mmCIF file of C-alpha atoms in Angstrom:
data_model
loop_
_atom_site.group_PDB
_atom_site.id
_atom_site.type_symbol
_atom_site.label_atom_id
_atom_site.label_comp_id
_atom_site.label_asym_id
_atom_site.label_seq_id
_atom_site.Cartn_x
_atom_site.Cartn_y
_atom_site.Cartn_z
ATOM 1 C CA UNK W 904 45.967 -34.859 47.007
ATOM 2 C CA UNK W 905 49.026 -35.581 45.091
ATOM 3 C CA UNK W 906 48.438 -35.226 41.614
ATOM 4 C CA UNK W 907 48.793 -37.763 38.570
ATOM 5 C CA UNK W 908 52.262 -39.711 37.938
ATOM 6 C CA UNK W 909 53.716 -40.985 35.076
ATOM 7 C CA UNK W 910 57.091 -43.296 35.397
ATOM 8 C CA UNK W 911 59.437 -43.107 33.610
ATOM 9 C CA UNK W 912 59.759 -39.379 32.648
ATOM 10 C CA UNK W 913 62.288 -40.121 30.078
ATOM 11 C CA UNK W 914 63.218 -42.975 27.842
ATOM 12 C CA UNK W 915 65.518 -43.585 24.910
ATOM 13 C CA UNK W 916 65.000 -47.032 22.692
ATOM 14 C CA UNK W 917 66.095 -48.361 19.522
ATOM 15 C CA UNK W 918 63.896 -49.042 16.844
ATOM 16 C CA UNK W 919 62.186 -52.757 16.760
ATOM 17 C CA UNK W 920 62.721 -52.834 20.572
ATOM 18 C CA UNK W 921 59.517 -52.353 22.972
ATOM 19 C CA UNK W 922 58.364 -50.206 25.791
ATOM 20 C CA UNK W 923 56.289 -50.062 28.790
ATOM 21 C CA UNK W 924 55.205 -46.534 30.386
ATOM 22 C CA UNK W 925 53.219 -46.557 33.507
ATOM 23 C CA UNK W 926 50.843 -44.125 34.849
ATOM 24 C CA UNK W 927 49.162 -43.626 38.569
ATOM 25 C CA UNK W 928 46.188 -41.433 38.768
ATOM 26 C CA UNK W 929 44.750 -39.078 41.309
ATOM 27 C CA UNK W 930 43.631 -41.190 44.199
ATOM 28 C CA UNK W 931 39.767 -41.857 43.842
ATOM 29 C CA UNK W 932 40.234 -41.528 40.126
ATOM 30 C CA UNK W 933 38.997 -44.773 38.457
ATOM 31 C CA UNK W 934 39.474 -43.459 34.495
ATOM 32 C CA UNK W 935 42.675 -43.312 32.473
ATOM 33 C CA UNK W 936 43.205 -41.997 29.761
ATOM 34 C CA UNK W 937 46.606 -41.921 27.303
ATOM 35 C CA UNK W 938 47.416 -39.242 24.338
ATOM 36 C CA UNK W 939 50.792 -38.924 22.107
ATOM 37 C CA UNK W 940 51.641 -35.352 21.516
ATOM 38 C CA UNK W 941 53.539 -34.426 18.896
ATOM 39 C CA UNK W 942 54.538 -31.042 17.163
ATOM 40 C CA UNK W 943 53.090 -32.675 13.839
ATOM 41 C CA UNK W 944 49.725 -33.973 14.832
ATOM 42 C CA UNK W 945 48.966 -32.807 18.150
ATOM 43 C CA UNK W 946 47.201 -34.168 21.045
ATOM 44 C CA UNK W 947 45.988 -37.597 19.693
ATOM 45 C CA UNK W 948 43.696 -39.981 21.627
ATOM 46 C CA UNK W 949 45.247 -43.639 22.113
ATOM 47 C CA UNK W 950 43.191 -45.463 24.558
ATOM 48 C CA UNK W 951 40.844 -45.268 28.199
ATOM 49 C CA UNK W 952 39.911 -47.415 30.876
ATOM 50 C CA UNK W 953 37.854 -47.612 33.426
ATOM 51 C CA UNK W 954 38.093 -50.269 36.244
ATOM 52 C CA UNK W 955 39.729 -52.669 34.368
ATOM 53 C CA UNK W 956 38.229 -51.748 31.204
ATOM 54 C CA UNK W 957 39.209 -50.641 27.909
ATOM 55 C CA UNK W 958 36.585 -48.365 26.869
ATOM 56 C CA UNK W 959 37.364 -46.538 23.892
ATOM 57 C CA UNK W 960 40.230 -46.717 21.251
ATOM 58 C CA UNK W 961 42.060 -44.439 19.126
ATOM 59 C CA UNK W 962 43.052 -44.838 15.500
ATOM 60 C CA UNK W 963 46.906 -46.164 16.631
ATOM 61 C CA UNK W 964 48.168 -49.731 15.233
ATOM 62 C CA UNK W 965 47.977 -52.452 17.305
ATOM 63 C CA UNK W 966 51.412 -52.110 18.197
ATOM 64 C CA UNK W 967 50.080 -49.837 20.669
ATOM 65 C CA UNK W 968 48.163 -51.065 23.570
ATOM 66 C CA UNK W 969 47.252 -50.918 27.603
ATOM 67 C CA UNK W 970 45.639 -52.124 30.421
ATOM 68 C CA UNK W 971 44.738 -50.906 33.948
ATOM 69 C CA UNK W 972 44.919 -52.501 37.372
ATOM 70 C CA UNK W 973 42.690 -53.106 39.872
ATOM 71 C CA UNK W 974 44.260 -50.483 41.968
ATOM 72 C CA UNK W 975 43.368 -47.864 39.010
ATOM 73 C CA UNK W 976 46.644 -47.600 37.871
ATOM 74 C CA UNK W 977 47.589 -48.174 33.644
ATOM 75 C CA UNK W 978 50.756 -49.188 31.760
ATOM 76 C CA UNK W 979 50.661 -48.618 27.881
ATOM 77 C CA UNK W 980 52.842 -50.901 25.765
ATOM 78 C CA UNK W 981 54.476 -50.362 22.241
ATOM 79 C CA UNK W 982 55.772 -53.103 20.401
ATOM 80 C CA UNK W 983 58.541 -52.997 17.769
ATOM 81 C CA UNK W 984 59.069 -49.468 18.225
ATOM 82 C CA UNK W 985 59.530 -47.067 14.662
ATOM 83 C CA UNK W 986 61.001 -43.908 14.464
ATOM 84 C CA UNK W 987 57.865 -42.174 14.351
ATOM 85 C CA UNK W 988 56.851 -43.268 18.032
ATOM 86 C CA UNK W 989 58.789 -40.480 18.949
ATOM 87 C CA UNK W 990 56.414 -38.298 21.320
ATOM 88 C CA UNK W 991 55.069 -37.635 24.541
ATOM 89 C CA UNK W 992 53.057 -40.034 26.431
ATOM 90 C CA UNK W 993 50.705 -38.491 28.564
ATOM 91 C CA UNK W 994 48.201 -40.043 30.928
ATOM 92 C CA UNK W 995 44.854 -37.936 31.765
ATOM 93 C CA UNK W 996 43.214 -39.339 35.024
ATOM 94 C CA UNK W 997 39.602 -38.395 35.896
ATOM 95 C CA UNK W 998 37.098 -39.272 38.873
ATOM 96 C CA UNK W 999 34.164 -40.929 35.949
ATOM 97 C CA UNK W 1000 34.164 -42.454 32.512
ATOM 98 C CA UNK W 1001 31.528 -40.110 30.534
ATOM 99 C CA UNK W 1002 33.169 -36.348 30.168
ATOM 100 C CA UNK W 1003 34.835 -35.889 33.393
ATOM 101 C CA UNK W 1004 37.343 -33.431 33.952
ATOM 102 C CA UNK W 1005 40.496 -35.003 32.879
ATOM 103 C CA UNK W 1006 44.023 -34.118 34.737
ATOM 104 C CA UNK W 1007 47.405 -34.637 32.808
ATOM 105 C CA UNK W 1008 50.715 -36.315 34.175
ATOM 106 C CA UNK W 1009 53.575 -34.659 33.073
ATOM 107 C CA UNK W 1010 54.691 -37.136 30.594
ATOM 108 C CA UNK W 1011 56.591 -39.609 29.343
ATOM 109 C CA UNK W 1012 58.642 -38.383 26.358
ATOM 110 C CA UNK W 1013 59.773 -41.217 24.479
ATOM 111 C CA UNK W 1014 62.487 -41.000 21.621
ATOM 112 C CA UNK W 1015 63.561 -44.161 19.594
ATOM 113 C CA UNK W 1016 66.377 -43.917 17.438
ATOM 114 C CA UNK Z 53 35.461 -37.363 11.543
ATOM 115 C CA UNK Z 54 35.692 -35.719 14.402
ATOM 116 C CA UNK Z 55 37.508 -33.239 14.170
ATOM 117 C CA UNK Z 56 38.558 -29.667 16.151
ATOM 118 C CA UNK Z 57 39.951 -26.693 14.162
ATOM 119 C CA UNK Z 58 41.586 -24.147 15.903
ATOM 120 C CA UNK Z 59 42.640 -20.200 15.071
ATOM 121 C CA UNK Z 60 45.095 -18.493 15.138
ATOM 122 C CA UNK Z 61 48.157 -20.725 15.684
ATOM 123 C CA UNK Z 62 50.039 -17.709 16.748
ATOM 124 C CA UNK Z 63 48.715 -14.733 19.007
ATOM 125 C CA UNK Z 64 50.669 -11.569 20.003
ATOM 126 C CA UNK Z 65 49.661 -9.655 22.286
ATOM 127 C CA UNK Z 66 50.709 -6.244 24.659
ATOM 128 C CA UNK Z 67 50.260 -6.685 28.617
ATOM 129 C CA UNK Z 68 46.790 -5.820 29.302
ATOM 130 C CA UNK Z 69 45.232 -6.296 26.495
ATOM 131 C CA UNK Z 70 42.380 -9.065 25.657
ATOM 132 C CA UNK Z 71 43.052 -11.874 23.572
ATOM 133 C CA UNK Z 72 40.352 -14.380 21.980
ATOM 134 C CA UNK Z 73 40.795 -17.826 20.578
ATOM 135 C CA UNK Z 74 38.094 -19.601 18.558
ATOM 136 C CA UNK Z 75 37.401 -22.914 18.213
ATOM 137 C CA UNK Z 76 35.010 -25.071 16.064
ATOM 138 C CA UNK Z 77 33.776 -28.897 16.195
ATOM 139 C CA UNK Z 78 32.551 -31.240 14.132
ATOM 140 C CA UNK Z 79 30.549 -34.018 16.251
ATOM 141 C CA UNK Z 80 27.126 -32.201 17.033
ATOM 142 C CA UNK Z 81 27.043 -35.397 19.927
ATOM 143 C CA UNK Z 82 29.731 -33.591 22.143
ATOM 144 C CA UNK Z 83 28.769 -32.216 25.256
ATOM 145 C CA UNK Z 84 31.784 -31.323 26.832
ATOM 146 C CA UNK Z 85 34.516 -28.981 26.224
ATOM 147 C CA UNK Z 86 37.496 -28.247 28.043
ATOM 148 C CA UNK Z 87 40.944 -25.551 27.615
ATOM 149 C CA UNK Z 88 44.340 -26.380 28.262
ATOM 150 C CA UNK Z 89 47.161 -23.985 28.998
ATOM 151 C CA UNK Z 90 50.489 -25.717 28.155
ATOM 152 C CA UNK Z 91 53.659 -24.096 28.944
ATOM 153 C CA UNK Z 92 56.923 -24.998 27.936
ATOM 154 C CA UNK Z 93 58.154 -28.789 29.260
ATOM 155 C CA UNK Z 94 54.768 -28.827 31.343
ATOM 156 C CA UNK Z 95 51.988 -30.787 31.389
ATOM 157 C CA UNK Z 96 48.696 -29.581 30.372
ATOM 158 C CA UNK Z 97 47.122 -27.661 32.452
ATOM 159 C CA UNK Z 98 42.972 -27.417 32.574
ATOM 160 C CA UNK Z 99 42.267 -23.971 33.159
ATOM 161 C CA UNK Z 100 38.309 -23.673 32.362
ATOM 162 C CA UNK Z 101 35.814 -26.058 31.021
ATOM 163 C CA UNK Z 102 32.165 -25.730 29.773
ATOM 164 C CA UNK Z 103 28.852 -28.199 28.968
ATOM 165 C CA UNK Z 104 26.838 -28.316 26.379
ATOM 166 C CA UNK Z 105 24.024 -26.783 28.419
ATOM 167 C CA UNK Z 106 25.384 -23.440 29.470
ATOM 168 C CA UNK Z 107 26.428 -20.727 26.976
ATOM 169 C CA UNK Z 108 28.698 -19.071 28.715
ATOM 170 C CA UNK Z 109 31.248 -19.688 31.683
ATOM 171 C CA UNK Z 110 33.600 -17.129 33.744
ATOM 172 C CA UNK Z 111 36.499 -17.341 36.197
ATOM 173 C CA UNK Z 112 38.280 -14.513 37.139
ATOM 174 C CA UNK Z 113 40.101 -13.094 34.031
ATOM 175 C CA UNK Z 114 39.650 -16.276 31.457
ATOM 176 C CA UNK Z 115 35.689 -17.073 30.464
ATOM 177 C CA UNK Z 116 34.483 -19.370 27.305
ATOM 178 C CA UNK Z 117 31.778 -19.079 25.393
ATOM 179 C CA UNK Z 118 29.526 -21.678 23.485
ATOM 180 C CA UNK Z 119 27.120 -21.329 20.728
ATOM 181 C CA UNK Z 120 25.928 -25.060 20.260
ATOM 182 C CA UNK Z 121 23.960 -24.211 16.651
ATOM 183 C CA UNK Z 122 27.300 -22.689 15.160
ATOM 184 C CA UNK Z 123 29.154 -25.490 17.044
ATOM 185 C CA UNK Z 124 31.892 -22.608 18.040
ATOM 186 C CA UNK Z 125 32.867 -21.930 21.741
ATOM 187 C CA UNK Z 126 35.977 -19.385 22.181
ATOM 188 C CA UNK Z 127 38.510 -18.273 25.366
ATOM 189 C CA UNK Z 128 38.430 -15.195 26.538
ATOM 190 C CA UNK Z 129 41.070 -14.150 28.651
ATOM 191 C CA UNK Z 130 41.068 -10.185 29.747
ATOM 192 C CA UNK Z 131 43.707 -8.200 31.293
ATOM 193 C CA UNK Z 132 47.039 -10.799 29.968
ATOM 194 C CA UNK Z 133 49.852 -10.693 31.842
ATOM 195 C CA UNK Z 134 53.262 -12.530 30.610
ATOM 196 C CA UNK Z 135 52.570 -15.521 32.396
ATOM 197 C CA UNK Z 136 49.932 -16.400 30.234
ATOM 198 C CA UNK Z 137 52.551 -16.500 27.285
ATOM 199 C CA UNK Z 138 52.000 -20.346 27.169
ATOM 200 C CA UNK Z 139 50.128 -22.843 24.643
ATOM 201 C CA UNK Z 140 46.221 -22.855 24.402
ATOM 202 C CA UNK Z 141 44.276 -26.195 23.554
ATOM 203 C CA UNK Z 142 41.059 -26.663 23.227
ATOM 204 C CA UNK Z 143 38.985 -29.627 23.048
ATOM 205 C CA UNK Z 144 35.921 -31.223 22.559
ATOM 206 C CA UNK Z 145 34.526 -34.576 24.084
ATOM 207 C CA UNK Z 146 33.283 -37.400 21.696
ATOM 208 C CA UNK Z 147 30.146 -38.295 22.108
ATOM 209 C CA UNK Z 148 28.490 -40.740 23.856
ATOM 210 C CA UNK Z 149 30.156 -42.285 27.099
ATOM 211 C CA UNK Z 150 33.635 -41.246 26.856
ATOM 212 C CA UNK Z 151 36.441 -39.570 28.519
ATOM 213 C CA UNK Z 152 37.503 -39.066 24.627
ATOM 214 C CA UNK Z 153 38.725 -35.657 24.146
ATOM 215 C CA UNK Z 154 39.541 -34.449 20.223
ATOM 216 C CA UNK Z 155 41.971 -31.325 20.697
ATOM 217 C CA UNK Z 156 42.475 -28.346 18.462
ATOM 218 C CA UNK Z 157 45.916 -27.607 17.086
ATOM 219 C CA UNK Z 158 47.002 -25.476 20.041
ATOM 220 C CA UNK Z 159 47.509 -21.737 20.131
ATOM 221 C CA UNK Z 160 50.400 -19.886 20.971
ATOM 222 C CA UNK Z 161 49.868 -16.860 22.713
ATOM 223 C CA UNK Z 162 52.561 -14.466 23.576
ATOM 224 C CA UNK Z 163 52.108 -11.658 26.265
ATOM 225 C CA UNK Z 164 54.664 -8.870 25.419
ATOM 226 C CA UNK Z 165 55.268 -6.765 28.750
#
């Protein structure tokens, strides 16, 4: 089974501009999951869905926001990018929505100057 | 909050010998728990996982431990070898019907040969 895929892998923007990363889970997976990791705070939880469905929310702005396809797949949005957006994106896929084992992409790593 | 704290930041270790990391969580609702192994420019990696209603879990040379009361659950990994020189996260789920992991602050382990 080929494994979870995040597009693009790298991206460069200016600040105030705005960004869409895009995510493709393991096939059968219906949950998505996205998390910024930084060296400063970590692993942080942004947002999940589940067919269609946003199910839980992190504490990010609303700057920062998603939505997933029928075909299980999820783009995340950020608006007027800052400096501080700075990060890696990653997408966790998993088979269920209530503690599932969860399986990273490799990442988007996004740097806005 | 929820919250996941995380010791030590930094382990050194020689080839062959054990080494422990400890983790401890705040949300008496979580029921799942998970480790990561992160190595440089990789993804995440889940390398052992554990639910609230087992104590203790083994696979090969890694095994975690849970002690729900104390709401501390620990790696284990015997015998290192340098290629586990990489970055340890654990997590805990949120509780209630969520995907929503809360990760520790990571923990580098180095394996000196």
């Amino acid at each position: 089974k080929a494994g979870v895929t995040q597009t693009p892998r790298y991206l460069i923007k200016t600040r105030g501009q705005q960004v869409t990363l895009s995510c493709s889970p393991i096939s059968g997976h219906r949950s998505v999951s996205w998390y910024q990791q930084t060296p400063g705070q970590g692993l942080q939880f942004l947002f999940e869905y589940f067919s269609e469905t946003q199910r839980n929310k992190g504490n990010f702005p609303g700057r920062f926001s998603g939505r997933q396809f029928s075909n299980s797949r999820s783009e995340m949005n950020v608006s007027t990018l800052e400096l501080g957006d700075s990060a890696l994106y990653l997408c966790a896929s998993s088979l269920g929505w209530d503690a599932y084992e969860q399986y990273f992409g490799p990442g988007t790593r996004l740097t806005v100057t | 909050g929820e919250n996941v704290e995380q010791h030590p930041s930094t382990l050194s270790v020689q080839e062959g010998d054990s080494a422990v990391i400890k983790c401890t969580y705040s949300d008496s609702a979580s029921n799942y728990f998970p480790w990561y192994k992160q190595e440089l420019g990789k993804r995440p990696q889940l390398i052992i996982d554990i639910r609230s209603n087992v104590g203790e879990k083994k696979d090969q040379r890694i095994a975690v431990t849970l002690n729900k009361t104390a709401k501390h659950f620990s790696l284990h990994i015997t015998e290192t070898q340098p290629e586990d020189s990489a970055v340890y996260f654990c997590a805990a789920s949120q509780g209630g019907a969520t995907n929503k992991l809360i990760f520790g602050t990571g923990t580098l382990l180095a394996v000196q040969p």
